[in-house]
XYZ file of C-alpha atoms in Angstrom:
460
model
C 141.584 120.640 67.593
C 138.336 120.219 65.818
C 135.729 120.255 67.886
C 133.818 117.056 67.447
C 137.046 114.756 66.837
C 137.706 111.953 64.772
C 136.428 108.647 65.910
C 140.175 107.501 66.559
C 140.908 109.713 69.074
C 137.209 110.750 70.925
C 135.750 107.650 70.940
C 139.215 106.454 73.775
C 138.708 109.702 75.323
C 135.331 110.997 76.675
C 133.677 113.852 76.009
C 129.970 114.779 76.282
C 128.392 117.163 74.197
C 125.370 118.957 75.249
C 123.166 121.678 73.050
C 126.142 124.433 71.907
C 126.888 121.717 69.670
C 124.343 121.515 68.621
C 125.018 122.557 65.044
C 128.215 120.770 64.704
C 126.399 117.926 64.883
C 124.270 118.667 62.597
C 126.566 119.906 59.794
C 128.604 116.567 60.660
C 126.645 114.048 60.519
C 124.171 115.583 58.294
C 120.836 116.166 60.254
C 118.052 118.210 58.621
C 118.125 122.045 60.108
C 114.697 122.241 61.480
C 115.492 118.544 63.291
C 118.691 120.329 65.012
C 116.454 123.531 65.640
C 113.980 120.538 66.878
C 117.022 118.953 69.775
C 117.591 123.435 70.215
C 113.974 124.461 72.279
C 112.914 121.235 74.130
C 116.699 119.927 75.118
C 115.606 123.739 77.041
C 114.204 121.795 79.694
C 114.312 117.314 78.958
C 118.778 117.494 79.351
C 120.858 116.475 76.644
C 124.064 115.297 76.002
C 125.859 112.622 73.773
C 129.640 111.792 73.244
C 131.795 110.305 69.935
C 130.549 106.973 71.039
C 127.266 106.861 71.443
C 126.921 109.030 68.269
C 129.024 107.271 65.355
C 128.505 103.512 66.284
C 124.703 103.927 68.161
C 122.888 106.108 65.599
C 122.130 105.206 61.972
C 122.067 108.554 60.732
C 120.477 107.530 57.414
C 117.450 106.797 59.932
C 117.413 109.768 61.632
C 115.057 111.406 62.898
C 113.328 108.223 62.887
C 115.837 106.443 63.805
C 115.444 104.484 67.578
C 119.270 105.566 68.962
C 118.212 109.102 68.090
C 115.155 109.408 69.286
C 117.076 107.923 72.662
C 119.043 110.563 72.170
C 118.026 114.109 70.621
C 115.395 115.828 73.002
C 112.608 116.240 69.496
C 108.710 116.935 69.411
C 105.894 115.330 70.823
C 108.211 115.251 73.548
C 106.559 118.216 75.798
C 102.115 118.953 75.110
C 102.136 121.112 72.550
C 101.062 123.214 75.160
C 104.227 123.911 76.978
C 105.882 123.859 73.516
C 103.512 126.916 72.472
C 104.787 128.602 75.493
C 108.328 127.710 75.424
C 109.040 128.806 71.801
C 107.288 131.915 72.246
C 109.223 132.678 75.281
C 112.212 132.272 73.069
C 111.487 133.879 70.172
C 111.228 137.140 73.141
C 114.142 136.446 74.199
C 113.992 137.671 77.218
C 116.052 135.650 79.136
C 113.796 135.836 82.420
C 110.780 134.911 81.201
C 112.696 131.730 79.235
C 113.473 130.349 82.665
C 109.852 131.245 84.116
C 108.459 128.815 81.890
C 111.285 126.090 81.625
C 110.811 126.101 85.440
C 106.647 126.300 84.992
C 107.187 122.979 82.001
C 109.364 120.591 84.196
C 107.023 121.278 86.716
C 104.361 120.101 85.165
C 106.216 117.229 83.949
C 106.418 115.101 87.884
C 110.155 114.402 88.013
C 109.658 113.170 91.600
C 107.076 110.625 90.212
C 105.862 107.604 93.277
C 106.740 109.119 96.324
C 110.203 109.875 95.299
C 111.155 113.294 97.884
C 108.015 112.723 100.015
C 108.246 109.316 100.747
C 111.310 107.781 99.896
C 113.848 110.380 101.479
C 114.683 108.637 105.511
C 115.414 110.326 108.593
C 118.437 109.379 110.970
C 118.786 111.743 114.684
C 115.357 113.112 113.087
C 116.505 114.981 110.579
C 116.219 113.862 106.500
C 119.798 111.730 104.876
C 120.722 113.684 101.753
C 121.123 111.607 98.886
C 119.831 108.106 100.352
C 116.676 106.593 99.726
C 115.519 103.944 100.763
C 111.979 101.863 100.156
C 112.712 98.311 100.349
C 112.944 97.070 103.094
C 116.344 95.765 102.638
C 117.693 98.159 99.789
C 118.527 101.287 100.216
C 119.445 103.528 97.466
C 122.721 105.912 97.300
C 123.227 109.110 95.231
C 127.439 109.989 95.271
C 127.006 113.844 94.562
C 129.929 113.935 91.996
C 128.128 110.980 89.789
C 124.787 112.827 89.433
C 125.640 112.821 84.952
C 125.648 110.781 82.290
C 127.732 109.498 79.477
C 125.217 110.539 77.624
C 120.736 110.623 78.574
C 117.768 109.049 77.303
C 115.371 111.078 76.853
C 113.393 108.457 78.320
C 114.494 108.423 81.747
C 112.764 109.505 84.999
C 115.732 110.691 86.961
C 115.874 113.733 83.999
C 115.913 116.624 86.630
C 118.596 115.169 88.455
C 120.555 115.862 85.246
C 118.911 120.405 85.290
C 121.128 121.626 87.019
C 118.415 123.077 90.258
C 119.445 121.616 93.586
C 115.945 121.876 94.577
C 115.495 118.833 92.517
C 118.429 116.672 92.865
C 119.819 113.354 94.974
C 122.806 114.261 96.243
C 125.036 112.386 99.083
C 128.901 114.556 99.336
C 129.864 111.639 100.689
C 129.236 108.132 102.505
C 129.599 109.133 105.928
C 125.265 110.068 105.317
C 125.046 105.192 104.023
C 127.098 104.320 106.601
C 125.030 105.228 110.202
C 121.296 105.000 108.358
C 123.072 101.046 107.358
C 123.799 101.416 111.215
C 120.656 102.346 112.761
C 119.388 99.579 109.766
C 120.684 96.062 110.083
C 118.275 95.154 108.160
C 119.663 96.156 105.419
C 121.566 94.357 103.646
C 121.820 95.171 99.891
C 123.194 99.040 98.824
C 122.162 99.831 94.919
C 124.961 103.300 94.011
C 123.525 105.722 91.583
C 122.507 108.462 89.688
C 123.067 109.368 87.017
C 125.697 107.266 86.520
C 128.473 106.539 89.060
C 130.619 104.855 86.579
C 130.742 108.638 85.768
C 133.373 109.340 88.905
C 137.380 108.262 88.565
C 137.741 105.312 90.200
C 139.323 106.800 92.865
C 136.116 108.594 93.652
C 134.256 105.803 93.512
C 136.287 104.342 95.783
C 135.765 106.724 98.231
C 132.070 105.659 98.925
C 132.461 101.795 98.236
C 135.513 101.141 100.958
C 133.182 101.724 104.285
C 130.747 98.851 103.074
C 133.601 96.392 103.208
C 133.590 97.180 106.896
C 129.677 96.749 107.281
C 128.924 92.619 108.188
C 125.656 93.584 107.259
C 125.667 95.407 103.839
C 125.665 91.403 102.155
C 124.715 92.506 98.431
C 126.409 96.080 96.444
C 124.752 96.914 93.231
C 125.745 100.185 90.795
C 123.325 100.628 87.785
C 124.221 101.893 85.202
C 124.129 102.151 81.165
C 127.824 102.939 80.491
C 128.466 99.511 79.398
C 125.854 101.038 76.611
C 127.276 104.719 76.434
C 130.900 104.676 77.496
C 132.774 100.604 77.529
C 135.967 102.564 77.786
C 134.967 102.933 80.817
C 136.200 99.042 81.693
C 138.403 98.626 77.673
C 140.516 102.044 77.160
C 139.584 104.587 80.124
C 143.433 105.475 82.211
C 141.295 103.882 85.518
C 139.515 101.276 83.488
C 141.944 97.927 84.484
C 141.827 100.024 88.953
C 137.655 99.925 88.293
C 138.011 95.981 87.119
C 140.510 95.249 89.723
C 137.922 96.956 92.727
C 135.258 94.752 90.869
C 137.226 92.091 92.141
C 137.917 93.294 95.713
C 134.397 94.118 95.757
C 133.761 90.370 94.901
C 136.832 88.538 97.030
C 134.789 90.593 100.523
C 132.072 87.819 99.547
C 129.392 90.671 99.107
C 127.771 89.804 95.805
C 128.397 92.552 92.838
C 125.595 93.066 90.736
C 126.313 95.834 87.925
C 122.220 96.692 86.445
C 123.806 97.311 83.394
C 120.642 99.282 80.891
C 120.285 98.613 77.434
C 116.708 99.245 75.277
C 117.721 98.204 72.140
C 119.395 95.601 70.786
C 121.996 97.843 68.774
C 124.263 99.326 72.487
C 124.716 95.422 72.205
C 126.133 94.972 69.242
C 129.685 96.790 69.189
C 132.625 95.112 70.104
C 133.880 97.447 72.790
C 130.231 96.298 74.631
C 130.834 92.382 73.764
C 134.279 93.540 75.518
C 133.274 95.434 78.933
C 130.357 93.263 78.959
C 134.044 90.079 79.293
C 136.589 91.936 81.642
C 133.171 92.645 83.939
C 132.127 89.344 84.197
C 135.862 88.443 84.440
C 136.115 89.872 87.569
C 133.290 87.749 89.294
C 131.009 90.793 89.234
C 127.117 89.552 88.444
C 126.134 91.439 84.911
C 121.331 92.088 85.644
C 119.858 93.993 82.147
C 116.663 96.370 82.643
C 114.311 99.108 81.229
C 111.347 100.366 79.845
C 109.641 99.613 76.871
C 108.884 102.055 75.011
C 106.977 103.757 72.137
C 108.901 104.746 68.960
C 112.325 103.341 70.008
C 111.220 99.443 71.182
C 107.963 98.522 71.524
C 107.625 95.251 69.425
C 108.491 91.651 70.467
C 111.214 91.459 68.154
C 112.779 93.835 69.159
C 112.739 93.027 72.598
C 113.676 88.728 71.529
C 116.715 89.783 69.981
C 117.729 92.216 72.928
C 117.193 89.248 76.271
C 118.536 86.553 73.291
C 121.878 89.622 73.373
C 122.484 89.689 76.463
C 121.602 85.844 77.749
C 124.617 85.382 74.422
C 126.837 87.735 76.814
C 126.458 86.316 79.603
C 124.440 88.572 81.027
C 120.565 88.280 83.143
C 117.688 89.228 81.571
C 116.195 90.838 83.946
C 112.984 93.052 83.455
C 111.144 95.457 81.103
C 110.233 97.918 83.166
C 107.190 100.246 82.244
C 107.576 104.101 81.145
C 107.197 106.073 84.085
C 104.370 108.559 84.800
C 107.141 111.928 84.889
C 108.843 113.402 82.637
C 107.545 112.974 77.858
C 106.026 109.786 79.153
C 102.031 110.670 76.650
C 105.368 109.667 73.842
C 107.123 107.244 74.923
C 103.972 105.855 76.705
C 103.050 102.325 76.284
C 98.983 101.078 76.754
C 99.248 98.541 79.705
C 97.389 95.698 77.775
C 99.997 96.903 74.972
C 102.362 96.022 77.008
C 101.565 92.513 77.808
C 100.216 90.975 74.965
C 104.033 92.916 73.429
C 105.664 91.037 76.526
C 104.214 87.656 76.377
C 104.867 87.548 72.706
C 108.540 87.758 73.081
C 108.977 85.583 76.294
C 108.309 82.902 74.143
C 110.857 83.311 71.871
C 113.339 83.159 74.473
C 115.812 79.601 75.546
C 114.565 78.548 79.374
C 117.893 80.622 80.342
C 116.816 84.114 79.388
C 113.069 83.825 81.363
C 114.625 85.636 84.193
C 113.230 88.191 83.013
C 109.834 89.500 84.939
C 107.456 92.220 83.514
C 106.057 94.273 81.756
C 106.476 96.016 85.440
C 105.417 99.532 86.891
C 107.710 100.694 89.475
C 104.385 102.919 90.942
C 103.904 104.361 94.431
C 103.505 100.954 96.498
C 106.046 99.037 94.438
C 106.893 97.077 91.535
C 103.540 95.658 90.750
C 103.863 92.989 87.021
C 101.553 92.502 84.792
C 101.376 88.374 84.779
C 98.235 88.363 82.010
C 94.254 88.811 81.444
C 91.952 86.924 82.410
C 88.462 86.646 80.686
C 84.767 86.215 83.381
C 81.767 85.642 83.849
C 82.220 89.417 85.823
C 84.355 90.794 82.925
C 87.679 91.036 81.778
C 90.555 92.090 84.298
C 94.551 92.931 84.298
C 96.247 90.290 86.955
C 98.409 91.213 88.137
C 100.830 91.390 91.871
C 103.187 92.811 93.600
C 106.896 91.764 93.778
C 108.329 94.006 96.027
C 106.837 96.577 98.003
C 107.113 99.154 100.446
C 105.227 97.223 103.291
C 106.699 93.829 103.171
C 103.271 91.738 103.916
C 102.202 93.123 100.309
C 104.901 91.113 98.558
C 104.255 87.860 96.690
C 100.497 88.914 96.650
C 98.223 88.470 92.859
C 94.875 91.134 92.744
C 93.205 92.245 90.368
C 91.679 95.430 88.160
C 89.820 95.965 85.545
C 91.751 95.172 81.850
C 91.170 98.903 80.344
C 92.682 99.413 76.678
C 94.564 102.848 77.417
C 95.770 102.785 80.673
C 99.385 102.741 80.621
C 99.584 104.254 84.905
C 98.929 101.566 88.117
C 97.650 105.463 88.385
C 94.943 104.690 85.119
C 93.183 100.908 86.859
C 89.900 100.365 88.683
C 91.100 98.531 91.126
C 88.508 94.727 91.093
C 85.855 94.489 94.095
C 87.563 91.379 94.881
C 91.307 93.473 95.970
C 92.608 92.771 99.127
C 92.201 95.509 100.791
C 95.157 96.841 102.008
C 96.385 96.344 98.513
C 93.518 98.859 97.440
C 94.990 100.534 100.439
C 97.877 101.195 98.998
C 97.347 100.946 95.587
C 94.944 104.193 95.777
C 97.026 105.966 98.412
C 95.399 105.860 101.490
C 96.998 103.769 103.427
C 100.320 104.522 105.909
C 102.889 104.833 105.069
C 105.663 101.211 107.197
C 108.160 102.623 109.131
C 109.743 100.111 110.944
C 111.142 101.147 114.381
C 114.584 100.630 115.461
C 116.237 100.398 118.501
C 117.032 103.829 117.639
C 113.544 105.232 116.996
C 114.714 106.223 113.793
C 111.950 105.906 110.973
C 112.561 103.589 107.624
C 111.101 104.316 104.526
C 112.669 104.973 100.681
C 111.857 104.606 96.751
C 111.679 102.079 93.520
C 112.634 103.021 89.539
C 114.547 101.909 86.478
C 117.803 100.643 89.034
C 116.187 99.247 91.734
């Protein structure tokens, strides 16, 4: 058997390829040796994983390494700081495994592996102990990370959850089972929305996924089940030809029949991901179960940082019966320097794309920063006698009292994240305290006196 199977076989049977298969991928698709070597080097720090479907149907190999899908899938030069790349190259050239491992760990530590207080502020506690594999940032929503779902069919180079995939248990969120989630929901009846996330929970078999979902259907306070997934884009066979594809769709039907909303939070970053017949059929099958499909992705340089791409993406989502939901700002983690787009550029790009949309696609919101205090949207730019300002608004917040409230920050052509902004003097004191990190975390004590904290991200 060849390492990379012919398309007729491999695109119906999932198999992942990683750093050990870089040479075979390069030989098959004509990737230049120097580009293959770059992927090999940078993938020592950033996770790399692809499959036959993305290789054969999504990447335009005639344009590689400049193709946007190639940049989304293959780690490359510029994704690490020059100093870190030199450190890594020197360690690899030396050939000492311990030195290489030390360099990799040092570099990863500088990449802010868990941004926005995920480990410090978002991990909830029950009976005085942390609940593994949960995050709880917003009052109504809890994130659940099934341990067997903490990988993906392919990895995005921009993923803010890259730390889940590098094999370091100290950086990984993972729940061994649903028991902690069930106990936590029992202590927190205010939670009515559970987001099952990862990684990608749909990497699991349906039987394993059922183990995490079935108990939720017995909890009356849970009204919405969300599943965060990239599988519709990276492995649509999960809904078509995988051995348990029909079982998965029957599970979706069961969730809907229980009277709950099922929302598939699909991640489409580029319109090419919606251009295959398999993806269109997968979306149609998901919709046939009664599930809702919401689409979200970050704005990232070198991949989708122009208005026509976003207009085409949102219109393709609408045509497939899905709801355009969020344009996120690339988070302050991993290769942010490579992918970041200044907020001023992001706001103008969003408006330019938004103007082209039909009314039903204007459900999308953006550009949105999922930051420590909550989700902050850049509504626009205003010019006053005092100067130019970003118009900002809290779409979601740790402190529910902040939700929906506007505030301003001084305009900047270079700021790319909330921490880069200088708040206007008229910013409300409680919002300013939350943004600057001086506000005390909001704790809501249930009857059992359990403190509450949480998570926000691309999937929430």
